[in-house]
Short mmCIF file of C-alpha atoms (C1' of nucleotides) in Angstrom, two decimals:
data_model
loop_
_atom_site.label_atom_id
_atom_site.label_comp_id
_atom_site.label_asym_id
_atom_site.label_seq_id
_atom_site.Cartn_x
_atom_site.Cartn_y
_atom_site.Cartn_z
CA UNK C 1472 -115.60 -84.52 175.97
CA UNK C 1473 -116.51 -81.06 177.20
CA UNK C 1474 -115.69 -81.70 180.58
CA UNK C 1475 -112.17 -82.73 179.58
CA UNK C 1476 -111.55 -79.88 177.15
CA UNK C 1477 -112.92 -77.27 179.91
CA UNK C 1478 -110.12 -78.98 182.57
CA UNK C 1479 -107.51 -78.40 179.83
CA UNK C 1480 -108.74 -74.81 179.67
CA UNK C 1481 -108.56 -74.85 183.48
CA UNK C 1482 -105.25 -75.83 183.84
CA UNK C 1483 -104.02 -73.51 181.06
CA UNK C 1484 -105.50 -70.37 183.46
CA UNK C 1485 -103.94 -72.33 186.29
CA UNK C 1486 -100.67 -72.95 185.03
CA UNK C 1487 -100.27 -69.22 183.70
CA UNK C 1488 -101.72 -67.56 186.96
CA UNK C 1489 -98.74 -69.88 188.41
CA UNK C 1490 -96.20 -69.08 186.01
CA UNK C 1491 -96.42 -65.18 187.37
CA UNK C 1492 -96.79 -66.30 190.85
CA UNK C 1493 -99.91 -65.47 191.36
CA UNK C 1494 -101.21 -68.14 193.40
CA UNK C 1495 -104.42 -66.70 194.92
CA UNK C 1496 -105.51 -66.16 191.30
CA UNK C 1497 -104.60 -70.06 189.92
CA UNK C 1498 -106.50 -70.95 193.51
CA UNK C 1499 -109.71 -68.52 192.47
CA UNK C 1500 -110.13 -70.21 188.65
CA UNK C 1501 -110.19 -73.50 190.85
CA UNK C 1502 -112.75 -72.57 192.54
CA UNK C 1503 -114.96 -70.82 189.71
CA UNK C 1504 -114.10 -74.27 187.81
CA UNK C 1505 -115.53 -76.66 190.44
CA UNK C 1506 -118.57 -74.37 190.52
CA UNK C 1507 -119.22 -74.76 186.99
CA UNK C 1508 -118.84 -78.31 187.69
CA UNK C 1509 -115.43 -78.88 186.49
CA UNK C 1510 -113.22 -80.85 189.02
CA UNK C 1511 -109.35 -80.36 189.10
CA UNK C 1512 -107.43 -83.47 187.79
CA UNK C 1513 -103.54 -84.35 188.44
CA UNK C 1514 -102.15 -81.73 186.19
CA UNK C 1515 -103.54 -78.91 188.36
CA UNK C 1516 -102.74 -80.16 191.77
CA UNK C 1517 -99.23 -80.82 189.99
CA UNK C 1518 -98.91 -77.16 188.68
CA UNK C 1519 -99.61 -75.57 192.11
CA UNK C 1520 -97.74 -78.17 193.87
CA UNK C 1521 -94.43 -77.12 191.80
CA UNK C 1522 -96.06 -73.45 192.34
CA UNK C 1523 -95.79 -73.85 195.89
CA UNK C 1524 -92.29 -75.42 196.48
CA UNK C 1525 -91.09 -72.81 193.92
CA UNK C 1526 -92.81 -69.73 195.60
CA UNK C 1527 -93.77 -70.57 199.35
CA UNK C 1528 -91.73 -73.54 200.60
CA UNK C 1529 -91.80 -77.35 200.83
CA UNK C 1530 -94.45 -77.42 203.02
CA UNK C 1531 -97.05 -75.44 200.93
CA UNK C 1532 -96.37 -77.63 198.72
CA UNK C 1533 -96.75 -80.88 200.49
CA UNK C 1534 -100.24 -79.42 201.84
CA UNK C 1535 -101.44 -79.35 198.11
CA UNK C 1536 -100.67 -83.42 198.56
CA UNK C 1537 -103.04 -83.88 201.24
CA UNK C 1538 -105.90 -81.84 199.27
CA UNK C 1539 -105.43 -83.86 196.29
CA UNK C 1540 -105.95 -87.01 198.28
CA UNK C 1541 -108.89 -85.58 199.87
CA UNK C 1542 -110.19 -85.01 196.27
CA UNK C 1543 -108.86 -88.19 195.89
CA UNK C 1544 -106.42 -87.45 193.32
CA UNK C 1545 -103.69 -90.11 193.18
CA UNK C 1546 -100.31 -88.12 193.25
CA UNK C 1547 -97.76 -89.57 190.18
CA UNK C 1548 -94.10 -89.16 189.30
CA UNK C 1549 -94.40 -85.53 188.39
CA UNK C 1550 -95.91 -84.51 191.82
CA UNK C 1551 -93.33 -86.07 193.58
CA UNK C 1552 -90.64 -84.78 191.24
CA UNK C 1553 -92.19 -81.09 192.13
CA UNK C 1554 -91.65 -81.82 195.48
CA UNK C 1555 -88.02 -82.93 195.99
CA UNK C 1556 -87.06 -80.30 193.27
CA UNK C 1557 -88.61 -78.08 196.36
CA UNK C 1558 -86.60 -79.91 198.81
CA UNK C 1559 -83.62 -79.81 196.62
CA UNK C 1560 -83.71 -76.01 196.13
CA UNK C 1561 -84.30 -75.28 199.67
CA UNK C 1562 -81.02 -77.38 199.82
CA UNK C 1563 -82.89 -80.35 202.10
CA UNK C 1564 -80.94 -83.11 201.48
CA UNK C 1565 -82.87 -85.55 204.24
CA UNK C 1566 -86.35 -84.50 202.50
CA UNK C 1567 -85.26 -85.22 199.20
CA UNK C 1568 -84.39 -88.76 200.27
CA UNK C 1569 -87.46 -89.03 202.31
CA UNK C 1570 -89.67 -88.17 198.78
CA UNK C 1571 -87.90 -90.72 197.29
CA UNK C 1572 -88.81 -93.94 199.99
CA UNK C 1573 -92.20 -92.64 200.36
CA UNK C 1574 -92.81 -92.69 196.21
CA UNK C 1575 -91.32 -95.66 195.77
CA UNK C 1576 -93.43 -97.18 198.67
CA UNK C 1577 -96.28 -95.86 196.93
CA UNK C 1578 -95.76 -97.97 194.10
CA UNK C 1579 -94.23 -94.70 191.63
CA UNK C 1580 -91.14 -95.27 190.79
CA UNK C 1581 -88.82 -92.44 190.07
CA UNK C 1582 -87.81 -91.47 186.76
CA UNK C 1583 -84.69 -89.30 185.19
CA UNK C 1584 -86.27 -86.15 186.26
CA UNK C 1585 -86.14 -87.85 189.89
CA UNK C 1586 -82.80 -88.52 189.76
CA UNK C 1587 -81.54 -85.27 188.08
CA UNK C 1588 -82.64 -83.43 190.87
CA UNK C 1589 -81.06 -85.50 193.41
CA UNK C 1590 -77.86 -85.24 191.42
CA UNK C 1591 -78.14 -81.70 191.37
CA UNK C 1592 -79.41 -81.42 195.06
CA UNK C 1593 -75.83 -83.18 195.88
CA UNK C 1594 -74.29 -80.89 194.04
CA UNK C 1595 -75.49 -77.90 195.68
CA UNK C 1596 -74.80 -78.97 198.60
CA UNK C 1597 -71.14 -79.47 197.44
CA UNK C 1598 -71.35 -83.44 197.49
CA UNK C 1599 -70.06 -84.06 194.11
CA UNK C 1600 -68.89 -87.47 195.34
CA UNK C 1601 -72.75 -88.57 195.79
CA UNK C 1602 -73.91 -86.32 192.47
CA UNK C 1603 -71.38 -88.51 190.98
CA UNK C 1604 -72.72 -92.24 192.06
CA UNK C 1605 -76.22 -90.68 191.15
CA UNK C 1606 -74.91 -90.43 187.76
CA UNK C 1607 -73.37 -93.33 187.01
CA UNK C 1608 -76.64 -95.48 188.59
CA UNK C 1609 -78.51 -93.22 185.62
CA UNK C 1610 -76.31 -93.63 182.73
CA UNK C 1611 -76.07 -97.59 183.91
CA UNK C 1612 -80.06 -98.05 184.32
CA UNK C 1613 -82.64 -98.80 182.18
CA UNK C 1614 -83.19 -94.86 182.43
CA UNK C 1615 -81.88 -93.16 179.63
CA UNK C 1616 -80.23 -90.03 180.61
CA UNK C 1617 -81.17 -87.03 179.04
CA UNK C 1618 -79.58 -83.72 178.15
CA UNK C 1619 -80.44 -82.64 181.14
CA UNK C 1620 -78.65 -85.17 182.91
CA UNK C 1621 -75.39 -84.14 180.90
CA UNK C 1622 -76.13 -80.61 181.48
CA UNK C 1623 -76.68 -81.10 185.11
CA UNK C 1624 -73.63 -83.05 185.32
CA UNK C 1625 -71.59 -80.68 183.42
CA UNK C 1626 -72.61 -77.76 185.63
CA UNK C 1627 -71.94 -79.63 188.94
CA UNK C 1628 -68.57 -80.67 188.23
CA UNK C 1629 -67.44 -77.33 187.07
CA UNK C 1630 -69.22 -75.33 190.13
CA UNK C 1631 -66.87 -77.98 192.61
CA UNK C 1632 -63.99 -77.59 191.39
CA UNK C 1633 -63.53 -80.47 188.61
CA UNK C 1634 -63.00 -78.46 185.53
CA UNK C 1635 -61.00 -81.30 184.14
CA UNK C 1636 -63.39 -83.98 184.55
CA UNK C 1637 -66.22 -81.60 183.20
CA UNK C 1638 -64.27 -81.16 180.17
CA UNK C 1639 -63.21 -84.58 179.90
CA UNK C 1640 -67.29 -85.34 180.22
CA UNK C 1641 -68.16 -82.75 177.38
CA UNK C 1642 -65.42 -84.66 174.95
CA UNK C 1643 -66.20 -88.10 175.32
CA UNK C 1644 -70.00 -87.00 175.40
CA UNK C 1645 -69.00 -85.57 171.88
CA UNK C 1646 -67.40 -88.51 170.82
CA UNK C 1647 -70.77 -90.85 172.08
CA UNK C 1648 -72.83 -88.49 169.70
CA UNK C 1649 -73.90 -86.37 172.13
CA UNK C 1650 -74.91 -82.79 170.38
CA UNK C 1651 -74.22 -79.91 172.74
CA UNK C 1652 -76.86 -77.73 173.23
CA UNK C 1653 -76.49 -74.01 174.08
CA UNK C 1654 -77.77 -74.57 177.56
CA UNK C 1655 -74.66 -77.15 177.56
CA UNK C 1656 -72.38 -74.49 175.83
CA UNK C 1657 -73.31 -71.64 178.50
CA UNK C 1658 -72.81 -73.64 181.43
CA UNK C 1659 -69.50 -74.84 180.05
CA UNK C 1660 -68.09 -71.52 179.05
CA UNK C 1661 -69.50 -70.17 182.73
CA UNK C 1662 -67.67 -72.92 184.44
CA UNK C 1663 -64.61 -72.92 183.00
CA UNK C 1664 -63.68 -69.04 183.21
CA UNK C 1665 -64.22 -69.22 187.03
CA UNK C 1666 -61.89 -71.81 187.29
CA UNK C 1667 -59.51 -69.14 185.10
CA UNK C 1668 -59.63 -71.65 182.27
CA UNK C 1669 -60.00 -68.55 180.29
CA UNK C 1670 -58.31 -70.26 177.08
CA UNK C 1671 -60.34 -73.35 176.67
CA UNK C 1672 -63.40 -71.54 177.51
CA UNK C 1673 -62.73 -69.08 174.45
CA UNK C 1674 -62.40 -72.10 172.56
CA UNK C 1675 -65.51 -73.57 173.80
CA UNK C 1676 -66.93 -70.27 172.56
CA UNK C 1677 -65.74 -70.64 169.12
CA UNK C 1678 -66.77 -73.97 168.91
CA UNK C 1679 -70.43 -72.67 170.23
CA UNK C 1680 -69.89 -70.34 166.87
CA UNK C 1681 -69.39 -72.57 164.68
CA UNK C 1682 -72.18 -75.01 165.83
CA UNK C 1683 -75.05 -73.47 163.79
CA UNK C 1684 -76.22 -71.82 167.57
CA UNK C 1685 -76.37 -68.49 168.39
CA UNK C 1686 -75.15 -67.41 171.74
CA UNK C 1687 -77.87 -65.52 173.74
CA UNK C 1688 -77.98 -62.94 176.34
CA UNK C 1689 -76.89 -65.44 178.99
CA UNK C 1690 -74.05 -66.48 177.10
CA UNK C 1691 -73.19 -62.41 176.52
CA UNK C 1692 -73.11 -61.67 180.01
CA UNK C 1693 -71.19 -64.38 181.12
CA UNK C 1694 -68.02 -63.11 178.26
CA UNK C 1695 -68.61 -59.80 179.54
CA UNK C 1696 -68.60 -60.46 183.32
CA UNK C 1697 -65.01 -62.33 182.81
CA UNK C 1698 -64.06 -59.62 180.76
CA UNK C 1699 -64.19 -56.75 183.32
CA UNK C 1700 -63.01 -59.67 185.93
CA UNK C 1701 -59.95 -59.96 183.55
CA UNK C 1702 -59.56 -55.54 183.87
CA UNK C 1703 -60.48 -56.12 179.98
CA UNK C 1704 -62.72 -53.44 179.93
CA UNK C 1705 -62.73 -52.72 176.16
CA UNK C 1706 -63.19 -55.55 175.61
CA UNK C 1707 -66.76 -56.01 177.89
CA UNK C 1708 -68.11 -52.92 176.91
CA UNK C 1709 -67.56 -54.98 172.97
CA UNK C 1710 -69.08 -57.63 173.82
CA UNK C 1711 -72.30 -55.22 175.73
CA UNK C 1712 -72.13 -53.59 172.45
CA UNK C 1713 -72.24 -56.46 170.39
CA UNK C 1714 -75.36 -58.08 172.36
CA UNK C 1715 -76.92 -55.03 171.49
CA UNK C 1716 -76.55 -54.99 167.83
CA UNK C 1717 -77.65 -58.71 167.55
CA UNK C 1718 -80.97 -57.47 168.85
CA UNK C 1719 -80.51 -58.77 172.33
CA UNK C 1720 -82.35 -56.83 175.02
CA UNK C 1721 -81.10 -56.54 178.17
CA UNK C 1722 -82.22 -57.88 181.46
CA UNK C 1723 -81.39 -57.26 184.72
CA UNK C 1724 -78.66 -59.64 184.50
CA UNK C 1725 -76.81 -58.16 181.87
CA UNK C 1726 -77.29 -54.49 183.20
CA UNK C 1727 -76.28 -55.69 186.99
CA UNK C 1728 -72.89 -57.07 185.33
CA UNK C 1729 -71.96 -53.71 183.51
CA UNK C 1730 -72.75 -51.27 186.80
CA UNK C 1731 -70.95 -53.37 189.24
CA UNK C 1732 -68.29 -53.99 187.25
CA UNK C 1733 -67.67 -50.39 186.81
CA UNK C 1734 -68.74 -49.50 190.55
CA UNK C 1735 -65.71 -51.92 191.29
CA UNK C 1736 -62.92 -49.88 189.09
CA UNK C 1737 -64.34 -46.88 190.63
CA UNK C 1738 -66.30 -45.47 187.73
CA UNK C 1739 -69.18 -44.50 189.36
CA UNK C 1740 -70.92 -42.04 187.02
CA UNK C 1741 -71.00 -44.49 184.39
CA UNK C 1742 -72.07 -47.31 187.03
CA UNK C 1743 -75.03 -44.93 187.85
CA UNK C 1744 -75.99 -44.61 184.21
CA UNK C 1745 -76.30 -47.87 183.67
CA UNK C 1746 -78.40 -48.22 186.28
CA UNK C 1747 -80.50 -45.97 185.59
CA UNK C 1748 -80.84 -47.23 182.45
CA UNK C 1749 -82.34 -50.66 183.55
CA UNK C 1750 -84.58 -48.69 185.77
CA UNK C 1751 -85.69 -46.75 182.90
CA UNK C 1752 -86.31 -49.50 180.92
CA UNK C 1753 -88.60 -50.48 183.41
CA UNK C 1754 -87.08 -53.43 184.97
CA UNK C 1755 -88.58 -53.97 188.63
CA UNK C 1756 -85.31 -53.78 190.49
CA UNK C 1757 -85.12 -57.11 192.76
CA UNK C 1758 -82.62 -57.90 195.51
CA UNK C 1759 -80.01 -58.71 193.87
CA UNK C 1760 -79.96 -55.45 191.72
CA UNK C 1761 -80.69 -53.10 195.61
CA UNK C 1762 -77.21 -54.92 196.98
CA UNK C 1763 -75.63 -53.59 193.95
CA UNK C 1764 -76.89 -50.13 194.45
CA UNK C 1765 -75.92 -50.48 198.08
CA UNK C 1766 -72.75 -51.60 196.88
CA UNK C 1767 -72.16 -47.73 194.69
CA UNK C 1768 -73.64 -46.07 197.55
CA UNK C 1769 -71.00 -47.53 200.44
CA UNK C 1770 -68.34 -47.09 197.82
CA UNK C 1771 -68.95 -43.78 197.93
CA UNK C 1772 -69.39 -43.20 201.75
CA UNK C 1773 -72.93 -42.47 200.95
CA UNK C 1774 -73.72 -44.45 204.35
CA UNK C 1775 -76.86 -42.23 205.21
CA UNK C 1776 -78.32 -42.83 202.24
CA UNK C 1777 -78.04 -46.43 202.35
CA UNK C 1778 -80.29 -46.86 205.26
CA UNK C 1779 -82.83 -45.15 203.43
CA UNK C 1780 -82.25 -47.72 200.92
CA UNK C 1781 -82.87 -50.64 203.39
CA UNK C 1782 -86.04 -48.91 204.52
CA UNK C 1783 -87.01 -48.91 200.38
CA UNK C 1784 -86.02 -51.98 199.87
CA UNK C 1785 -88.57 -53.98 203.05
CA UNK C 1786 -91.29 -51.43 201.82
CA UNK C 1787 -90.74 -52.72 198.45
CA UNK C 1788 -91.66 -56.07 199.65
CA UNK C 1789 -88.23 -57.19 199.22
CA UNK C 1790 -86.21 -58.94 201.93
CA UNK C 1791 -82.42 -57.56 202.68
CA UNK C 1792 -79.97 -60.86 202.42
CA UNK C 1793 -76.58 -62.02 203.79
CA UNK C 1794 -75.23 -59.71 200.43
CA UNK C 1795 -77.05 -56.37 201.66
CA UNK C 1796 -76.17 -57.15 205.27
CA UNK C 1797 -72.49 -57.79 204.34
CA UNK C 1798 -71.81 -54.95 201.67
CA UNK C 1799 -73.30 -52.56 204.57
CA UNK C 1800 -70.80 -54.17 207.37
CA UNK C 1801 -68.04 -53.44 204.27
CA UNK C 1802 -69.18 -50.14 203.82
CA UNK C 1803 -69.33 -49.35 207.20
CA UNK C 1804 -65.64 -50.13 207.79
CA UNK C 1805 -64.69 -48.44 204.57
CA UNK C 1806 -65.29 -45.32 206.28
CA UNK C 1807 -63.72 -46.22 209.31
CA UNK C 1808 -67.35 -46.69 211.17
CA UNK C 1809 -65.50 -49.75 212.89
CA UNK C 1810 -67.88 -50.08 216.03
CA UNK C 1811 -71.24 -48.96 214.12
CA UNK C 1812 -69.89 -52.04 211.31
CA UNK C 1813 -69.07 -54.44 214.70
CA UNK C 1814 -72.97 -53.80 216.03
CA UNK C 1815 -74.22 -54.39 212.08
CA UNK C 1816 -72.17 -57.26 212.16
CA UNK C 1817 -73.26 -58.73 215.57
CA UNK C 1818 -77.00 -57.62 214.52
CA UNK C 1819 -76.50 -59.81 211.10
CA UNK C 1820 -75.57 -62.65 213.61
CA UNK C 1821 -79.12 -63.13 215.38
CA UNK C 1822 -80.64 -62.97 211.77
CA UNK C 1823 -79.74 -66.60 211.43
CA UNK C 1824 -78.08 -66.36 208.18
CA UNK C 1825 -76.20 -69.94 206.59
CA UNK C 1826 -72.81 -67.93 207.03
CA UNK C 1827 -72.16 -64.27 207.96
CA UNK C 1828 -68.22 -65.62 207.05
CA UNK C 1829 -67.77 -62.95 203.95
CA UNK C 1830 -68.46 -60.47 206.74
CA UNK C 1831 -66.03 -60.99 208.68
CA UNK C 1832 -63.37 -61.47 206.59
CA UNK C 1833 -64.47 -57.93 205.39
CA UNK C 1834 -64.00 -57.04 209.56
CA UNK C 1835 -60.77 -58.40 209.47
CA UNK C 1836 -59.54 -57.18 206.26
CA UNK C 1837 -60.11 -53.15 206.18
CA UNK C 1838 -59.14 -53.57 210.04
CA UNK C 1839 -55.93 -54.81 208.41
CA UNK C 1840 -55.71 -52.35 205.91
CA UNK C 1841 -56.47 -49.56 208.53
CA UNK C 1842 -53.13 -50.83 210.45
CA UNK C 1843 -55.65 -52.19 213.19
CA UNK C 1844 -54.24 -56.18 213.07
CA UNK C 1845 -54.60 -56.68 216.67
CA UNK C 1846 -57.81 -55.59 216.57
CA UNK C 1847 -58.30 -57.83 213.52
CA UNK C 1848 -56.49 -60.71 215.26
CA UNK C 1849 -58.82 -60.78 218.13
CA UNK C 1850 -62.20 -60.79 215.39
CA UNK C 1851 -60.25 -63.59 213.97
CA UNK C 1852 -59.79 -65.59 217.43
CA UNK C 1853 -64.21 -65.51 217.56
CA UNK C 1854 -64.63 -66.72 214.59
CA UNK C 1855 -65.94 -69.90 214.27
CA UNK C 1856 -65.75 -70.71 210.52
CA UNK C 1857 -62.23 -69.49 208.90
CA UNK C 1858 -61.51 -70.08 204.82
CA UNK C 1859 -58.20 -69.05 202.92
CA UNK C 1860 -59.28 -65.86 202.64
CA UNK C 1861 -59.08 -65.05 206.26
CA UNK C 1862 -55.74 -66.15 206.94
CA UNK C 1863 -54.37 -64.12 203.68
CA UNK C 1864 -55.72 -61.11 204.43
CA UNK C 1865 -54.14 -61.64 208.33
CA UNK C 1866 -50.75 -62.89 206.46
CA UNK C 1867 -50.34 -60.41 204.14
CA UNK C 1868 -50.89 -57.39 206.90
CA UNK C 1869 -48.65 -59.38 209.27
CA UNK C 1870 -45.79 -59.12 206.81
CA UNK C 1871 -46.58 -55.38 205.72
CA UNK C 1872 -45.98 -55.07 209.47
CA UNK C 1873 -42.97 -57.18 209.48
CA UNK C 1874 -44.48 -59.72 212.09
CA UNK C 1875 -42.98 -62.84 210.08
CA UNK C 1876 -43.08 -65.71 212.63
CA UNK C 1877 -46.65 -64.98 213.38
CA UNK C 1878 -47.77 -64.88 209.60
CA UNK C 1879 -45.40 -68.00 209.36
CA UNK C 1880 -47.63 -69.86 211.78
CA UNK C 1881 -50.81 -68.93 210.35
CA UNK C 1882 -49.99 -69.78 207.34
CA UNK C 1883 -49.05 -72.79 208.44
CA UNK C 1884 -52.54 -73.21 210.19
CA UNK C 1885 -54.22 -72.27 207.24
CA UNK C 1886 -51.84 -74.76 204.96
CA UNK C 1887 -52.50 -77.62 207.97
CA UNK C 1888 -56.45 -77.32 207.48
CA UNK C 1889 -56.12 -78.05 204.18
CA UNK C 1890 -56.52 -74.69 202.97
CA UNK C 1891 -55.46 -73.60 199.41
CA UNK C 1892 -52.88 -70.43 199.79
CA UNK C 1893 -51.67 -68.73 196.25
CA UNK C 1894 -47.91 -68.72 195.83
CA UNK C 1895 -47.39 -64.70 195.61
CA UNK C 1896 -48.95 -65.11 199.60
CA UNK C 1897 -46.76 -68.18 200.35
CA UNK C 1898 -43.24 -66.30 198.73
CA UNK C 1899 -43.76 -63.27 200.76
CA UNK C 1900 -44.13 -64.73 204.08
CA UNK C 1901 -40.51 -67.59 203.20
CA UNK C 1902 -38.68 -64.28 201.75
CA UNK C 1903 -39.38 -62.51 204.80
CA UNK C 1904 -38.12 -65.12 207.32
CA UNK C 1905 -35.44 -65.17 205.46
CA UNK C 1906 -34.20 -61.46 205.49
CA UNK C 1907 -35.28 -61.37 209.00
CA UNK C 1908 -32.25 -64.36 209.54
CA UNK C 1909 -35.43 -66.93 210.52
CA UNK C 1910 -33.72 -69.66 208.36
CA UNK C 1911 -35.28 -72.30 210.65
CA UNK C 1912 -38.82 -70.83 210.77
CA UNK C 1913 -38.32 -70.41 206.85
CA UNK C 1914 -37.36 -74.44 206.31
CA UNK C 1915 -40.34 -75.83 208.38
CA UNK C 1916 -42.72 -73.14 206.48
CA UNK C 1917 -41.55 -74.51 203.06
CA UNK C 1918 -41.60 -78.54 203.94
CA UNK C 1919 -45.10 -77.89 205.20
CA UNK C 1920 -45.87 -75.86 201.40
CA UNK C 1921 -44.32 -78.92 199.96
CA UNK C 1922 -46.70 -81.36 201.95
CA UNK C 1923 -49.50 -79.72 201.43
CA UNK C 1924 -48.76 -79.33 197.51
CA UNK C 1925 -48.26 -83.12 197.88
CA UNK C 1926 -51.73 -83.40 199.21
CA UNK C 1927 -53.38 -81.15 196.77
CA UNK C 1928 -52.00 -82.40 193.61
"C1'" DT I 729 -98.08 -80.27 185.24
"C1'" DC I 730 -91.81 -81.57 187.20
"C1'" DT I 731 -85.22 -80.99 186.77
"C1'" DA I 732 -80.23 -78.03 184.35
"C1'" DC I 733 -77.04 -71.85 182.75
"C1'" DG I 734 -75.86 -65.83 183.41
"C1'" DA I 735 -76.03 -60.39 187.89
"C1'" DA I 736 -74.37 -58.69 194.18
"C1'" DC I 737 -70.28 -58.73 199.48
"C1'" DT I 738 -63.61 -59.99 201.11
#
DNA sequence: TCTACGAACT
């Protein structure tokens, strides 16, 4: 009996050392516990095994496996669920699977929590087609889904682009009994204004009001972000007010919404206060929060002082990302530094980043917008990955130039990849064919828009 | 002891 109280105890100190990241610590109670002659059980090797995927990577975790069956310490469901939420969040897809033979081989079979993660693995890695099958095997098994599941599901469809079926999900949930929680009511609300659903996710919001919850500082900064997306300023700086009153403190989220957003309209001093407001509060300023001040700083040609920033920001422990790299490259051109932003951007290539694609489209469009499209043109010709946003950019600056038939037949490329163009891009580039007496070039543009609207719908 | 939401670059 006081063996097993004094492992509870253990695992308490273990799990809390974890919680802060502060894995040499949980490792060091280990070690004082065995010495006292208390042994770790399942539930500590679990806790740094989810400490280790979380913190180090998949393999630091997997290592904790093989020391809890030297201790011979039979892994269960919730080890293996630590690890392929590890794989999942490092976004490896073939790992997850693997976790998922080699527990059921083991004789532990996988429960919801298993197969929430995989759904929401596939849907990170933008295979909602997959996430989807996941789904259905869960709601059709003898596993009851859980909240989570809908959640999960909720949040997946929205982030790929099916809004509709997410809110057709939420309804018939509803009408199944299903009570939303305010998890479910954030990610809806979240989902549906980037897709510019802006009027059903206000009434999402009112039903969220009238459901007995209150919304919380996620749910605040989410309004407020689409607020100052939507140039409804007053309105934002209500809702920032309003979060205050209700006694909500803010976080780095909420304060990283308000600067940017006024960084972005070009109100600087107040975009400054507010962040120096969140450093006064004493908020430890992480990487996300540095790309933001790097973001003022290049804004306002400040370019000196941003490498002073970078040098902060590795001595702070902190690692610069694809975001500080790319807002630099941005800033760079901004001030017309086009070769110092072309040796950034060529640097940022042999740092082995997923995709340095936001970068160059930044290349490509202040090149544009600095009347340099050739030079822009031949970026475009090396790059390997194009999206939409590319070819607009390049369309729009080929018509300010008056170069119709080439801005015709890239954005017919674009159209041909199956590439979403908006219709103000698409009208400019038929209307000028048209003055410009291109009346064939102009009918072959618009049966290829009606094709590929065909397609889409 | 394990999963799901909000902040940054065109």
């Amino acid at each position: 009996m006081v063996c097993k109280l004094s492992t509870r105890l253990m695992n308490i100190c273990v799990a809390s050392f974890c919680k802060v990241q502060q894995l040499e610590k949980a490792e060091a109670v280990i070690v004082d516990a065995i010495r006292l002659g208390t042994l770790p059980d399942v539930v500590t090797y679990n806790t740094l095994v989810a400490a280790y995927c979380r913190f180090v990577d998949l393999d630091a975790g997997y290592s904790v496996l093989h020391r809890m069956r030297e201790a011979d310490i039979y892994p269960n469901v919730v080890t293996y669920n630590s690890l392929i939420a590890g794989a999942s969040n490092h976004c490896l897809l073939s790992r997850c699977l693997d976790l998922f033979d080699e527990m059921i081989k083991m004789g532990i079979p996988p429960d919801v929590w298993s197969y929430n993660t995989l759904m929401h693995c596939f849907f990170r890695l933008g295979k909602p087609e997959e996430a989807n099958k996941v789904f259905q095997d869960i709601v059709t098994s003898k596993l009851s889904p859980c909240s989570t599941t809908f959640n999960t599901m909720l949040n997946g469809l929205c982030k790929n682009g099916y809004t509709a079926n997410a809110l057709m999900l939420f309804r018939s949930l509803q009408r199944h009994g299903f009570i939303p929680q305010l998890l479910t009511y954030n990610i809806l609300i979240d989902g549906l204004c980037k897709s510019g659903w802006l009027r059903a996710a206000r009434t999402i919001l009112k039903e969220l009001g009238k459901s007995g919850l209150s919304p919380n500082a996620n749910t605040y900064t989410t309004v407020m972000k689409y607020c100052f997306r939507a140039r409804q300023f007053e309105e934002g700086i209500e809702v920032f007010h309003e979060m205050k009153d209700k006694g909500y403190t803010y976080d780095a989220f909420a304060y990283c919404t308000v600067s940017s957003a006024f960084a972005k309209t070009g109100r600087l001093e107040e975009a400054y206060r507010c962040f120096e407001l969140m450093v006064e509060k004493g908020i430890e300023l992480d990487i996300v929060s540095y790309n933001i001040l790097v973001n003022m700083y290049c804004i306002e040609g400040r370019l000196e002082e941003v490498y002073d920033l970078l040098y902060e920001i590795e001595e702070a422990g902190l690692k610069c990302d694809q975001y500080t790299h790319t807002t630099l490259i941005d800033g760079l051109c901004r001030a017309g530094n086009i070769d110092g932003a072309l040796k950034h951007l060529k640097y940022m290539d042999t740092l082995g980043f997923d995709s340095n694609l936001v970068a160059y489209n930044c290349m490509v469009d202040r090149l544009c917008k600095a009347g340099y499209t050739n030079n822009a043109l031949k970026i475009f010709e090396t790059m390997e990955v194009k999206d939409c946003i590319t070819y607009t950019s390049l369309v729009h600056n080929l018509c300010k130039e008056r170069r119709f038939l080439h801005a015709s037949k890239l954005l017919q490329a674009c159209l041909n990849r199956g590439m979403k163009v908006r219709r103000p891009t698409q009208r400019v580039v038929v209307k000028g064919l048209h003055r410009s007496g291109l009346y064939s070039e102009a009918r072959m543009l618009q049966s290829k828009i009606r094709v590929a609207k065909f397609c889409t719908d």
